[in-house]
PDB file of C-alpha atoms in Angstrom:
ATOM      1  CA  UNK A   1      -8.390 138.473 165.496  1.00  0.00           C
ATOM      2  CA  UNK A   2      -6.756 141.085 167.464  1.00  0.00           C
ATOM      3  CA  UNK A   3      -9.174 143.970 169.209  1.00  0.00           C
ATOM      4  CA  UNK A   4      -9.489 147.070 167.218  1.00  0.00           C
ATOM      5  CA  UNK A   5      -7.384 150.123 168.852  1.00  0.00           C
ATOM      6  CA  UNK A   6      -9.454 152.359 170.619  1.00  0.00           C
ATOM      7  CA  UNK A   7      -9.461 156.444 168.899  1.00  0.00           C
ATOM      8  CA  UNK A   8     -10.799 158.057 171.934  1.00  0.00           C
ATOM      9  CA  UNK A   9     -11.117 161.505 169.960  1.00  0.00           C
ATOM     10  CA  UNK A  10     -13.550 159.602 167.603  1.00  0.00           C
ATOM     11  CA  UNK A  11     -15.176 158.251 170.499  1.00  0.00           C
ATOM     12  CA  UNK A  12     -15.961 161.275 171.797  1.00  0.00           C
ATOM     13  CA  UNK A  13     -17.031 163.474 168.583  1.00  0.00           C
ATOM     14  CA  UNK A  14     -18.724 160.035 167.212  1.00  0.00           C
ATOM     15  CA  UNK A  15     -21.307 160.555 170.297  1.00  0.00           C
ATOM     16  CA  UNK A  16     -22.134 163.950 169.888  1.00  0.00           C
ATOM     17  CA  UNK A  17     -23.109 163.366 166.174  1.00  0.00           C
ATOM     18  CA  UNK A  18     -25.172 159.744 165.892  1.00  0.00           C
ATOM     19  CA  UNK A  19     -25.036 160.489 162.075  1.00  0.00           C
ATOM     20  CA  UNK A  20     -21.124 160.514 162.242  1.00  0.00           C
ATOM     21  CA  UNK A  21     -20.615 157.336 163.852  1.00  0.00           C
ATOM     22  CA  UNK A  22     -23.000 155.897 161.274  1.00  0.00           C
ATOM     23  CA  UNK A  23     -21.393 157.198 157.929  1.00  0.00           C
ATOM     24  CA  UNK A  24     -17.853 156.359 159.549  1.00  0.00           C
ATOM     25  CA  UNK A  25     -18.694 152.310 160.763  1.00  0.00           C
ATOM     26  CA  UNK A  26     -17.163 152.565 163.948  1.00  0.00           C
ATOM     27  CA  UNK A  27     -19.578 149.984 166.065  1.00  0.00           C
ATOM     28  CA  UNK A  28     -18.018 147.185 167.470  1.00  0.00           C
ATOM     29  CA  UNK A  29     -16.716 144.737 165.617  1.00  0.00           C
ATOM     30  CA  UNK A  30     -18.750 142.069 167.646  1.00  0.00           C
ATOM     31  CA  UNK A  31     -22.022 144.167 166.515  1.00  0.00           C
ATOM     32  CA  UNK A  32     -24.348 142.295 164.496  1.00  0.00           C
ATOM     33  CA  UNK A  33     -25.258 144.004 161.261  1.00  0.00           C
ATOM     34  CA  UNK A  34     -29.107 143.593 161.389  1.00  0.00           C
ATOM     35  CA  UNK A  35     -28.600 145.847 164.229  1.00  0.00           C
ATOM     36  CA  UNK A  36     -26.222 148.678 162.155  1.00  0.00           C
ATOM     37  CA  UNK A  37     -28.404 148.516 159.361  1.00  0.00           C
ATOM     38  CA  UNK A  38     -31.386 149.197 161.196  1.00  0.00           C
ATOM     39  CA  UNK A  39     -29.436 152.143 163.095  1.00  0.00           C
ATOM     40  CA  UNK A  40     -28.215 153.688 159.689  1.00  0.00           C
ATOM     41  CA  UNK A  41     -32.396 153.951 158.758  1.00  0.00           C
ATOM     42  CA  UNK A  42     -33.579 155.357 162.072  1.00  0.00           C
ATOM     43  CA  UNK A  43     -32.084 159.098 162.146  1.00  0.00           C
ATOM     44  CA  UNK A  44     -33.136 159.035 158.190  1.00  0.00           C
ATOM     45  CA  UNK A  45     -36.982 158.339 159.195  1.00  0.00           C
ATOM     46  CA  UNK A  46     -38.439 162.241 159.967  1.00  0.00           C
ATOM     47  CA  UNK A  47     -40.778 160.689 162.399  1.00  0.00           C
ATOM     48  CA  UNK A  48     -38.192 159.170 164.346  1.00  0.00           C
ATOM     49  CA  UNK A  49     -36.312 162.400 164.298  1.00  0.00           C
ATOM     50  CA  UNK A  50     -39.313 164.215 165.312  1.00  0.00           C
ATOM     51  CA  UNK A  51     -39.271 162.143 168.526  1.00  0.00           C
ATOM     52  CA  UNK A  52     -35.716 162.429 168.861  1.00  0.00           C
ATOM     53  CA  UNK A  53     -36.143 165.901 169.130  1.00  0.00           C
ATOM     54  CA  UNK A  54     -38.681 166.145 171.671  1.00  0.00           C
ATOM     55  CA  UNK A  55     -37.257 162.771 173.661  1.00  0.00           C
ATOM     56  CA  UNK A  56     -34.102 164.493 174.411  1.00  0.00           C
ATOM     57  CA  UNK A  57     -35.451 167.787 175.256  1.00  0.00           C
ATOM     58  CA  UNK A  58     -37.890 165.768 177.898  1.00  0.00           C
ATOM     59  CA  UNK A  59     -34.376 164.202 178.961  1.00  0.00           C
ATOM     60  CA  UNK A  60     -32.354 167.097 179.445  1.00  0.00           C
ATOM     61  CA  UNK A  61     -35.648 169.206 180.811  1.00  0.00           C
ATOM     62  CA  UNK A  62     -36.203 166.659 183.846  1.00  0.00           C
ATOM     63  CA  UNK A  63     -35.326 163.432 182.557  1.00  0.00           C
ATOM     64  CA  UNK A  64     -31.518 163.183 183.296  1.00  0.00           C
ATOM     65  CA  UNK A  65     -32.531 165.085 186.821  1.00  0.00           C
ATOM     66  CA  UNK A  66     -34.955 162.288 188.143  1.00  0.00           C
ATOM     67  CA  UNK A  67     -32.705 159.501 187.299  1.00  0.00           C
ATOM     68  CA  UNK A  68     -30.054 160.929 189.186  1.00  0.00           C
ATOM     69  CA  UNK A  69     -31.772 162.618 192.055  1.00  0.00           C
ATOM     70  CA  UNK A  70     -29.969 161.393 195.475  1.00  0.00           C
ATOM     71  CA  UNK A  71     -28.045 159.126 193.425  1.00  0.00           C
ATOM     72  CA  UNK A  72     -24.104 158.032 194.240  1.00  0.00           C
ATOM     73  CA  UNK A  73     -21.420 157.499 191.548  1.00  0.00           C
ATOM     74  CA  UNK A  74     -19.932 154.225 191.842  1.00  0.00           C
ATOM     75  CA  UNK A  75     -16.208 154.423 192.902  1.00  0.00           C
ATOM     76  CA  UNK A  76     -13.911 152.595 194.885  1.00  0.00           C
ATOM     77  CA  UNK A  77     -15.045 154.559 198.340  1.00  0.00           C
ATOM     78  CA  UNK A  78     -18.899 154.310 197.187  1.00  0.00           C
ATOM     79  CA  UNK A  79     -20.427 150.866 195.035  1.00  0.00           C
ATOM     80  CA  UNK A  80     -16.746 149.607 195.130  1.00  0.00           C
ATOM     81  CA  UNK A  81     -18.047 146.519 193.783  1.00  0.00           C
ATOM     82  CA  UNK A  82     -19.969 147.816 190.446  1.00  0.00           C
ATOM     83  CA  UNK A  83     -17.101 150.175 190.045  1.00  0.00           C
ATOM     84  CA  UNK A  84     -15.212 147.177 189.525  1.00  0.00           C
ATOM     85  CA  UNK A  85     -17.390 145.438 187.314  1.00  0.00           C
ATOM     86  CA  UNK A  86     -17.336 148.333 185.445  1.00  0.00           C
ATOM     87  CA  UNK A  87     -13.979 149.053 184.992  1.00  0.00           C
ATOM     88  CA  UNK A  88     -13.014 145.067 183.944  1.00  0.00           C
ATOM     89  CA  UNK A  89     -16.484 145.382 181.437  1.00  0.00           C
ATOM     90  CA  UNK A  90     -14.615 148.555 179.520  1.00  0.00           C
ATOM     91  CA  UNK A  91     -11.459 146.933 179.407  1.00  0.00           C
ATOM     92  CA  UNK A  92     -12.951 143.640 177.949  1.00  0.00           C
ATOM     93  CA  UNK A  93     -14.471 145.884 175.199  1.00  0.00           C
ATOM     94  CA  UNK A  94     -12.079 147.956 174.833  1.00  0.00           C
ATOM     95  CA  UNK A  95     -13.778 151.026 175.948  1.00  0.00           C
ATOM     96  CA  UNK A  96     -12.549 154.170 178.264  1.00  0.00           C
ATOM     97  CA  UNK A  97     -14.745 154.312 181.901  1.00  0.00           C
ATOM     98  CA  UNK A  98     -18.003 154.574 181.441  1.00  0.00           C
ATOM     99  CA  UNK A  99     -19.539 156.692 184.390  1.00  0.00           C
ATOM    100  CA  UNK A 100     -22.115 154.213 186.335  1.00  0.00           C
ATOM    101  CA  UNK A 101     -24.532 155.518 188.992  1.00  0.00           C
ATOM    102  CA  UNK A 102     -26.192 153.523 191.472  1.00  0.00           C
ATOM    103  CA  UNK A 103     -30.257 155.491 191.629  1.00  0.00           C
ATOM    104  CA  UNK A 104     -33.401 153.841 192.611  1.00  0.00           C
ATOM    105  CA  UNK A 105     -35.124 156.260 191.067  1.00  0.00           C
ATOM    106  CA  UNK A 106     -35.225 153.821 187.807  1.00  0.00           C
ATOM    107  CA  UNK A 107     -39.052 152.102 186.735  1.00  0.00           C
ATOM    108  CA  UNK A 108     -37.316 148.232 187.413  1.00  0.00           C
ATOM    109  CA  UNK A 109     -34.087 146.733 189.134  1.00  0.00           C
ATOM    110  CA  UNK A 110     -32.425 146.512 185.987  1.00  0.00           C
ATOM    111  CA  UNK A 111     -29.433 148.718 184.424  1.00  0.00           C
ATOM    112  CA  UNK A 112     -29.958 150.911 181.608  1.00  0.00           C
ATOM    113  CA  UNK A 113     -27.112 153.280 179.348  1.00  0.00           C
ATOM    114  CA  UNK A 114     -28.883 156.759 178.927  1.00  0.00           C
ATOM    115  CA  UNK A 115     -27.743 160.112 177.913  1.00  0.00           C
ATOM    116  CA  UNK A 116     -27.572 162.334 175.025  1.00  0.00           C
ATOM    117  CA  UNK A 117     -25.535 163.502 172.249  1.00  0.00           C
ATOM    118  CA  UNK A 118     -23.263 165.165 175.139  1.00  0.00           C
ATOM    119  CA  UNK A 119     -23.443 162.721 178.050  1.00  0.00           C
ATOM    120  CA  UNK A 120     -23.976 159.435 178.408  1.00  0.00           C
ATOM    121  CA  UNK A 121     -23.898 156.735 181.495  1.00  0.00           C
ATOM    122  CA  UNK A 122     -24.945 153.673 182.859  1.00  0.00           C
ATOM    123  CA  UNK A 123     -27.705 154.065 186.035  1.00  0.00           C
ATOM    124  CA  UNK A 124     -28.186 150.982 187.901  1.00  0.00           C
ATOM    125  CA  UNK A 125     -31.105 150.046 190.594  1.00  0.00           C
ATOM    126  CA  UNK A 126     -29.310 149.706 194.015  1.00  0.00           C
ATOM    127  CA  UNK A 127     -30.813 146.515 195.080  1.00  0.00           C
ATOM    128  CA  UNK A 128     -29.745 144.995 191.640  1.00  0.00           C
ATOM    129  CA  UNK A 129     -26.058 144.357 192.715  1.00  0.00           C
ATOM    130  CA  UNK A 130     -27.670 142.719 195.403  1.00  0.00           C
ATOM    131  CA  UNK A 131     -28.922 140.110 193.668  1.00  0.00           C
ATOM    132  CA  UNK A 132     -26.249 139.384 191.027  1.00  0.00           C
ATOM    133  CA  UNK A 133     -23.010 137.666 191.252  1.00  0.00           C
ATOM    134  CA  UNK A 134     -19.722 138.653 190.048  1.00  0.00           C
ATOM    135  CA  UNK A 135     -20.279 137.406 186.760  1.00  0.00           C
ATOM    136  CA  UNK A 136     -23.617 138.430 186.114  1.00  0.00           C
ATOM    137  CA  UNK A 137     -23.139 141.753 187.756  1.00  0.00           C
ATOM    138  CA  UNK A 138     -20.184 141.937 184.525  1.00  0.00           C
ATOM    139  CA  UNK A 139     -22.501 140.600 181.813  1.00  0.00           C
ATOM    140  CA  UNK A 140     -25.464 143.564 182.880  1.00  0.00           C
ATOM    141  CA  UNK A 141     -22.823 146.141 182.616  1.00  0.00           C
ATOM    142  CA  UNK A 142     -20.979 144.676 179.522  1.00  0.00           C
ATOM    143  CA  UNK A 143     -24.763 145.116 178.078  1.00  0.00           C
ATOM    144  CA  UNK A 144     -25.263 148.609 178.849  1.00  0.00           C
ATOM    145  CA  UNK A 145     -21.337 149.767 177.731  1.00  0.00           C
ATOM    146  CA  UNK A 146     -22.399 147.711 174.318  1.00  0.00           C
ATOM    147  CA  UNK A 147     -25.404 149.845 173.922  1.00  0.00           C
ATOM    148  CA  UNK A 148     -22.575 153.293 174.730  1.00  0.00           C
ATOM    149  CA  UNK A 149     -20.086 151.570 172.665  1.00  0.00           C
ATOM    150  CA  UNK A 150     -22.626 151.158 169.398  1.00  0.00           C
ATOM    151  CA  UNK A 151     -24.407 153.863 169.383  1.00  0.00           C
ATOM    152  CA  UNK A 152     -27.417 153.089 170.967  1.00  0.00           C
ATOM    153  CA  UNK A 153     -27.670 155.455 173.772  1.00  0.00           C
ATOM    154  CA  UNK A 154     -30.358 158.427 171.894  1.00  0.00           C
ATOM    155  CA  UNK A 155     -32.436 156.017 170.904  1.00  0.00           C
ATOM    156  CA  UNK A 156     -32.765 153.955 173.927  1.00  0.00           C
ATOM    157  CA  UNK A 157     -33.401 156.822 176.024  1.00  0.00           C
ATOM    158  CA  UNK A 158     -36.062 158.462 174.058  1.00  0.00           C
ATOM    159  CA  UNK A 159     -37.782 154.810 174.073  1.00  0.00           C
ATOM    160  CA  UNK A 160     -37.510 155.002 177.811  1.00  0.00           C
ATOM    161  CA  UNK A 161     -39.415 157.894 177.966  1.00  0.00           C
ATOM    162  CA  UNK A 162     -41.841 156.529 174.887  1.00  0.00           C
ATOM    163  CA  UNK A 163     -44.755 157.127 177.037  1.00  0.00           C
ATOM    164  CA  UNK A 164     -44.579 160.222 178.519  1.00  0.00           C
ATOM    165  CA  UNK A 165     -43.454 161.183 174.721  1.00  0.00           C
ATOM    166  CA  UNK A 166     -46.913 159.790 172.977  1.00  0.00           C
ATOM    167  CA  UNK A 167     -48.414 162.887 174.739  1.00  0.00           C
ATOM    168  CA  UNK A 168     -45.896 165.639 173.778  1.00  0.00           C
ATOM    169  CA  UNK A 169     -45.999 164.726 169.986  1.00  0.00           C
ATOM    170  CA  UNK A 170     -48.359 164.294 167.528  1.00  0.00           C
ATOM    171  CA  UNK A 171     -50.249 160.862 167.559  1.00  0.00           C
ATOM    172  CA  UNK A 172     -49.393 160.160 163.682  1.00  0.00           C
ATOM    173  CA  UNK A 173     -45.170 160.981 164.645  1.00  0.00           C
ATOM    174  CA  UNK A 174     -45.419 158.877 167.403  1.00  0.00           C
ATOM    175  CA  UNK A 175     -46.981 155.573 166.303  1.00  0.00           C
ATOM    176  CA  UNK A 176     -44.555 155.141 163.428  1.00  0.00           C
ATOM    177  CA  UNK A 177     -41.608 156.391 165.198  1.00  0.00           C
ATOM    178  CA  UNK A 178     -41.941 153.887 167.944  1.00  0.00           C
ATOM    179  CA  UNK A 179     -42.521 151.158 165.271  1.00  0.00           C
ATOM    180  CA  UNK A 180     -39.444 152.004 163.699  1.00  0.00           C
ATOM    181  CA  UNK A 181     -37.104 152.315 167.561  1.00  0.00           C
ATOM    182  CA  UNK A 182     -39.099 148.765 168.698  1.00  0.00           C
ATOM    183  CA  UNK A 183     -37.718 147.352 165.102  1.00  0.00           C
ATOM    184  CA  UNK A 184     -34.370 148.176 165.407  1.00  0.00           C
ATOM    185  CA  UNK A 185     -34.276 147.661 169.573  1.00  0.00           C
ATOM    186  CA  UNK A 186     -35.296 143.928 168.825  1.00  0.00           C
ATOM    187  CA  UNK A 187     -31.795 143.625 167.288  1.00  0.00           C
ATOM    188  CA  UNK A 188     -29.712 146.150 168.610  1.00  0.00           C
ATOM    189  CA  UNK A 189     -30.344 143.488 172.098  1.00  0.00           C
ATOM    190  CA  UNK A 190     -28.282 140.799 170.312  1.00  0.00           C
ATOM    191  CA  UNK A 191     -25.903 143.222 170.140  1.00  0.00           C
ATOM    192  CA  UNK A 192     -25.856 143.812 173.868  1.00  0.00           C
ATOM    193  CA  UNK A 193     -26.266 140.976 174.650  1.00  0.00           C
ATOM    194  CA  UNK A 194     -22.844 139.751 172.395  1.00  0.00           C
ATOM    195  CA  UNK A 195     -21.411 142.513 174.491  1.00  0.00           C
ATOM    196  CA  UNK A 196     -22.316 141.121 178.008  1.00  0.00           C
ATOM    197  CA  UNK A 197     -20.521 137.656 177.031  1.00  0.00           C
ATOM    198  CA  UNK A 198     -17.498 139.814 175.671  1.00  0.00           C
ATOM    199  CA  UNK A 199     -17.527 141.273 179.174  1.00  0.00           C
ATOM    200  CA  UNK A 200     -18.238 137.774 181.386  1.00  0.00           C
ATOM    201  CA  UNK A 201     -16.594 135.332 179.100  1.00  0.00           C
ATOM    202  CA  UNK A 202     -18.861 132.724 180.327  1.00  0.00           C
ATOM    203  CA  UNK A 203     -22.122 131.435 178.245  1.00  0.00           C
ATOM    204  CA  UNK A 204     -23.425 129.746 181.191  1.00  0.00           C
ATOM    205  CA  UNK A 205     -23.940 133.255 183.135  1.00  0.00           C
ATOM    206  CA  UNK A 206     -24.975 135.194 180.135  1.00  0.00           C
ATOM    207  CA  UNK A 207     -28.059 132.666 179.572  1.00  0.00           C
ATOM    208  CA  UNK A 208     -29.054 132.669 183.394  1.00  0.00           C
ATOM    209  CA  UNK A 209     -28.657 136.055 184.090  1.00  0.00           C
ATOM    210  CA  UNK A 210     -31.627 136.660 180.364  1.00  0.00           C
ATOM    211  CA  UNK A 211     -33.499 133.865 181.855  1.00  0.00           C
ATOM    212  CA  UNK A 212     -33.988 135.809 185.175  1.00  0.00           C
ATOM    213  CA  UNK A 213     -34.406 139.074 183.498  1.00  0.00           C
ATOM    214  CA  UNK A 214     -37.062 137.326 181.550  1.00  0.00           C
ATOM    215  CA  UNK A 215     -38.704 135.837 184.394  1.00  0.00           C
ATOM    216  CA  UNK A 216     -38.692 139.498 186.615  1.00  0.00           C
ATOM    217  CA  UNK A 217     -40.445 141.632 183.663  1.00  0.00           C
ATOM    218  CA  UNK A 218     -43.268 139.041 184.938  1.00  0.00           C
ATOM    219  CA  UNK A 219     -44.222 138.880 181.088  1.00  0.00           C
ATOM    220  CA  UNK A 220     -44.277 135.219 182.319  1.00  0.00           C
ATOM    221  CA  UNK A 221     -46.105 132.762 184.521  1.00  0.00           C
ATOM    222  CA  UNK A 222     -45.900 134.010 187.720  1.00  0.00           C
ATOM    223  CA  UNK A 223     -45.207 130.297 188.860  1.00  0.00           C
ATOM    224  CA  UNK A 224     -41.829 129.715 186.740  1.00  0.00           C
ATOM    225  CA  UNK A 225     -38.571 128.668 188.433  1.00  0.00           C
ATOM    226  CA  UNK A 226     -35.325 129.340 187.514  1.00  0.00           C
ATOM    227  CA  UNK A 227     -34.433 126.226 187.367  1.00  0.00           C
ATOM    228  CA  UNK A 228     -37.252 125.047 185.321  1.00  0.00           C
ATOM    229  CA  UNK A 229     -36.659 127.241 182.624  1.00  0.00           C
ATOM    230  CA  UNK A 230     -32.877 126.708 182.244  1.00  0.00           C
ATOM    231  CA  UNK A 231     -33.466 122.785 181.779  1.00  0.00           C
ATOM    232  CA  UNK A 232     -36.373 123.700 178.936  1.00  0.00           C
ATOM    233  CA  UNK A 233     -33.661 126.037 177.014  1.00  0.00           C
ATOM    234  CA  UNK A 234     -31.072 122.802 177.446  1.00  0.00           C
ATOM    235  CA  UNK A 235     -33.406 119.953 176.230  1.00  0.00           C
ATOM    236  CA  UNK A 236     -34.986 122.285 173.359  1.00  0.00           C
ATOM    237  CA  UNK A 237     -32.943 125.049 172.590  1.00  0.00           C
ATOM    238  CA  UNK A 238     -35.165 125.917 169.604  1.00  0.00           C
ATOM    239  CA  UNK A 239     -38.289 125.724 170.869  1.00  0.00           C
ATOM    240  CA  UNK A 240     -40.239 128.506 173.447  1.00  0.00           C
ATOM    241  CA  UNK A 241     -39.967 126.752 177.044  1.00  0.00           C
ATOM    242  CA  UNK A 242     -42.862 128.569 178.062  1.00  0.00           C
ATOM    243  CA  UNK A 243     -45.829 130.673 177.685  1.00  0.00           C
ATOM    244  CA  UNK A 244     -44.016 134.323 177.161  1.00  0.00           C
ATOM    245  CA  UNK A 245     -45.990 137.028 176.867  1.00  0.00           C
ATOM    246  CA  UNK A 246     -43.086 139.219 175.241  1.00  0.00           C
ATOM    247  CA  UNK A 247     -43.936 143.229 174.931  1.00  0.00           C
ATOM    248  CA  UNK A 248     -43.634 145.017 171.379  1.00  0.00           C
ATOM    249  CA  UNK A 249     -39.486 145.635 171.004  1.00  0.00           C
ATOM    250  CA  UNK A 250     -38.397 142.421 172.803  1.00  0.00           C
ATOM    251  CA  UNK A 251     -37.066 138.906 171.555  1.00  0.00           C
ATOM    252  CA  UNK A 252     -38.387 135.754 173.124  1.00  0.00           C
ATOM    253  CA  UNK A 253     -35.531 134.422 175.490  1.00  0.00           C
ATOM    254  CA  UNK A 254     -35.068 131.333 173.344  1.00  0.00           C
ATOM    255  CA  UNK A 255     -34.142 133.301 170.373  1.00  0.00           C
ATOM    256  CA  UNK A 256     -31.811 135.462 172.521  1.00  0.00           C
ATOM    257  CA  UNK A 257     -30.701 132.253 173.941  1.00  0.00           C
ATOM    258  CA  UNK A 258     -29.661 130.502 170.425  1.00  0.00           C
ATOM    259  CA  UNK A 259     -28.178 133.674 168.736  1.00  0.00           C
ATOM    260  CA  UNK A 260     -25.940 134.212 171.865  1.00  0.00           C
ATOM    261  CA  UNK A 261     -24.731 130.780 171.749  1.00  0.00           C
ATOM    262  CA  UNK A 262     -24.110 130.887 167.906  1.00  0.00           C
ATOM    263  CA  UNK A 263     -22.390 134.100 168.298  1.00  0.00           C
ATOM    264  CA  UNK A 264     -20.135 131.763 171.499  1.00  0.00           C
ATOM    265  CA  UNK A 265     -19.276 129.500 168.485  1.00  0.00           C
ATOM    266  CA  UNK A 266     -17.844 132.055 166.531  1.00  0.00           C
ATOM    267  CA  UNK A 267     -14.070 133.087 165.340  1.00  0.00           C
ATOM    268  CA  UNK A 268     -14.099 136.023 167.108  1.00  0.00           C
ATOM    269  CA  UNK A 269     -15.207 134.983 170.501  1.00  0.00           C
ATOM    270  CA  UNK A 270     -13.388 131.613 170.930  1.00  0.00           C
ATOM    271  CA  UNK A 271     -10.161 133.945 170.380  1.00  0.00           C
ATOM    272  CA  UNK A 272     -11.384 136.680 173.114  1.00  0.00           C
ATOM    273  CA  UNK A 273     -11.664 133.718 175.005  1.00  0.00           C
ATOM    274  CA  UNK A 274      -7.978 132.496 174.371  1.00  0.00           C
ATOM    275  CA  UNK A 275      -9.592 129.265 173.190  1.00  0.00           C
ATOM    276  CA  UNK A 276      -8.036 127.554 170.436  1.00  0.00           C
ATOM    277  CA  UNK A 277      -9.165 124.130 169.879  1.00  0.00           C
ATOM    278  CA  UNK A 278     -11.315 124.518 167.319  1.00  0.00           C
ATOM    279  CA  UNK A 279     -11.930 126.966 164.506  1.00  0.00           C
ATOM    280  CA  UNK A 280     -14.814 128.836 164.820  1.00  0.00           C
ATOM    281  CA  UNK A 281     -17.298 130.292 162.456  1.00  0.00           C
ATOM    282  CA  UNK A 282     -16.941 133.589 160.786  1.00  0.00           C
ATOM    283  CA  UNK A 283     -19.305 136.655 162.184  1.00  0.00           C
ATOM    284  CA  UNK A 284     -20.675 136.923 159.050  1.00  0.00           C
ATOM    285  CA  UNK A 285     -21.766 133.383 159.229  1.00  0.00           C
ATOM    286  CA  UNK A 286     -23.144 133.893 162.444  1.00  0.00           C
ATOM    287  CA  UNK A 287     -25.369 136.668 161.504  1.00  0.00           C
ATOM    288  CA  UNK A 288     -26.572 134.785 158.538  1.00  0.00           C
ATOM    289  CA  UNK A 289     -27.825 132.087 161.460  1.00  0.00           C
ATOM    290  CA  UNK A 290     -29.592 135.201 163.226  1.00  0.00           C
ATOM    291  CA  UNK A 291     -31.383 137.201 159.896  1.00  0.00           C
ATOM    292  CA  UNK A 292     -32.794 133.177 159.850  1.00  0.00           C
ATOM    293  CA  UNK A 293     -33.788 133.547 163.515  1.00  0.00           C
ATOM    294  CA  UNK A 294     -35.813 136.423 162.810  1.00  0.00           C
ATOM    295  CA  UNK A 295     -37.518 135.841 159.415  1.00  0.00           C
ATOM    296  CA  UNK A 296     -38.466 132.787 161.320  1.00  0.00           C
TER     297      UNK A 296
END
């Protein structure tokens, strides 16, 4: 399967107007349909669009601005080594740069793609390079350029901000709106996360680098190791190796877990990978395996 060829025009109108890409199917080819489907209903759902509305106005009013307050651009003279990341992360999705800032202005020392219709970016905590690898440090940013790359961006920012929003809109907009977002955000993450492998090429580092992101929302026992966790997801790969407390728009790590190995099994990635050996199963087969995973 050869990567699709990039349209960079399309790219860029597709971005301004959400309701473009949608009606033209330009996600990613990796991008698992649960998650397009759910995208196509969003924009359609007058709630949704009623917090749309006001979420991007609270973004461009003060949002974008506290982000990015005393924040660098990552470069080869400043963040050389996210700059990096990010520039091997585009080019394993087949993506033009993606502007990343390093801020510590963001709520956790995580990554996160935000924008709007005309402007969208990655912001990263500073301390988080710090405590990634190479590999890692190219799975979190092969995330956030999924999220650019299908889509996601609008959305993902006004949830961001789904807080401060619940006091700007009406209480019967906002209940149902964030419903619909936390809905669609539970599988718009396999999607993501399908684009941090792309990215890292290595199914070993994608699963560590959920597990610890799982572990630091401290959703979780506070007495959990590492460690401890990665041998549960090895000797039970179905089954919760813990006690997680997941919030309302997440997946429990095991079920990110087993769709992102499924989706490692596939046609698709075994050629991104140059790997040959075997044949692999079709996408669609794969995402028949993950509409499973959810009913369940």
């Amino acid at each position: 399967m050869r990567p699709q060829v990039f349209d960079f025009q399309a790219y860029v109108a597709q971005h301004k107007d959400p309701e473009a890409r949608a009606r033209a199917m330009s996600f990613g080819e990796y991008a698992y349909r649960g998650d397009i489907k759910a995208l196509r209903t969003l924009h359609a759902f007058m709630p949704v669009r009623m917090m749309l509305s006001a979420g991007l106005q609270l973004w461009a009013g003060w949002g974008r601005q506290a982000v990015l307050t005393q924040s660098t651009k990552a470069s080869e003279k400043e963040g050389a080594r996210v700059h990096r990341a990010a520039l091997e992360a585009a080019q394993a999705l087949h993506m033009p740069p993606v502007q990343v800032f390093l801020s510590h202005q963001l709520k956790d020392a995580s990554a996160h793609a935000l924008g709007d219709r005309e402007e969208v970016f990655v912001a990263v905590h500073t301390e988080l390079p710090k405590l990634l690898d190479d590999r890692s440090l190219l799975f979190e940013l092969g995330r956030q350029f999924g999220h650019i790359q299908n889509a996601h961006v609008v959305y993902r920012t006004v949830y961001y901000y789904a807080d401060e929003l619940a006091n700007v809109v009406l209480r019967w907009v906002a209940k149902p709106a964030v419903m619909a977002i936390q809905h669609w955000r539970k599988r718009a993450t396999l999607t993501a996360d399908r684009a941090g492998l792309l990215a890292c090429r290595e199914l070993d580092v994608a699963i560590r680098r959920m597990a610890q992101q799982a572990i630091s929302t401290r959703r979780l026992e506070e007495d959990l190791k590492l460690e401890d966790v990665l041998e549960a997801l090895r000797k039970d790969p179905g089954a919760p190796p813990f006690g997680e407390k997941v919030g309302a728009g997440r997946l429990p790590l095991h079920l990110r877990v087993a769709a992102l190995r499924a989706f490692s099994q596939s046609q698709f990635y075994l050629e991104h990978i140059a790997s040959y050996a075997e044949k692999g199963k079709s996408l669609s087969a794969v995402d028949d395996e993950l509409d499973a995973m959810l009913r369940g």
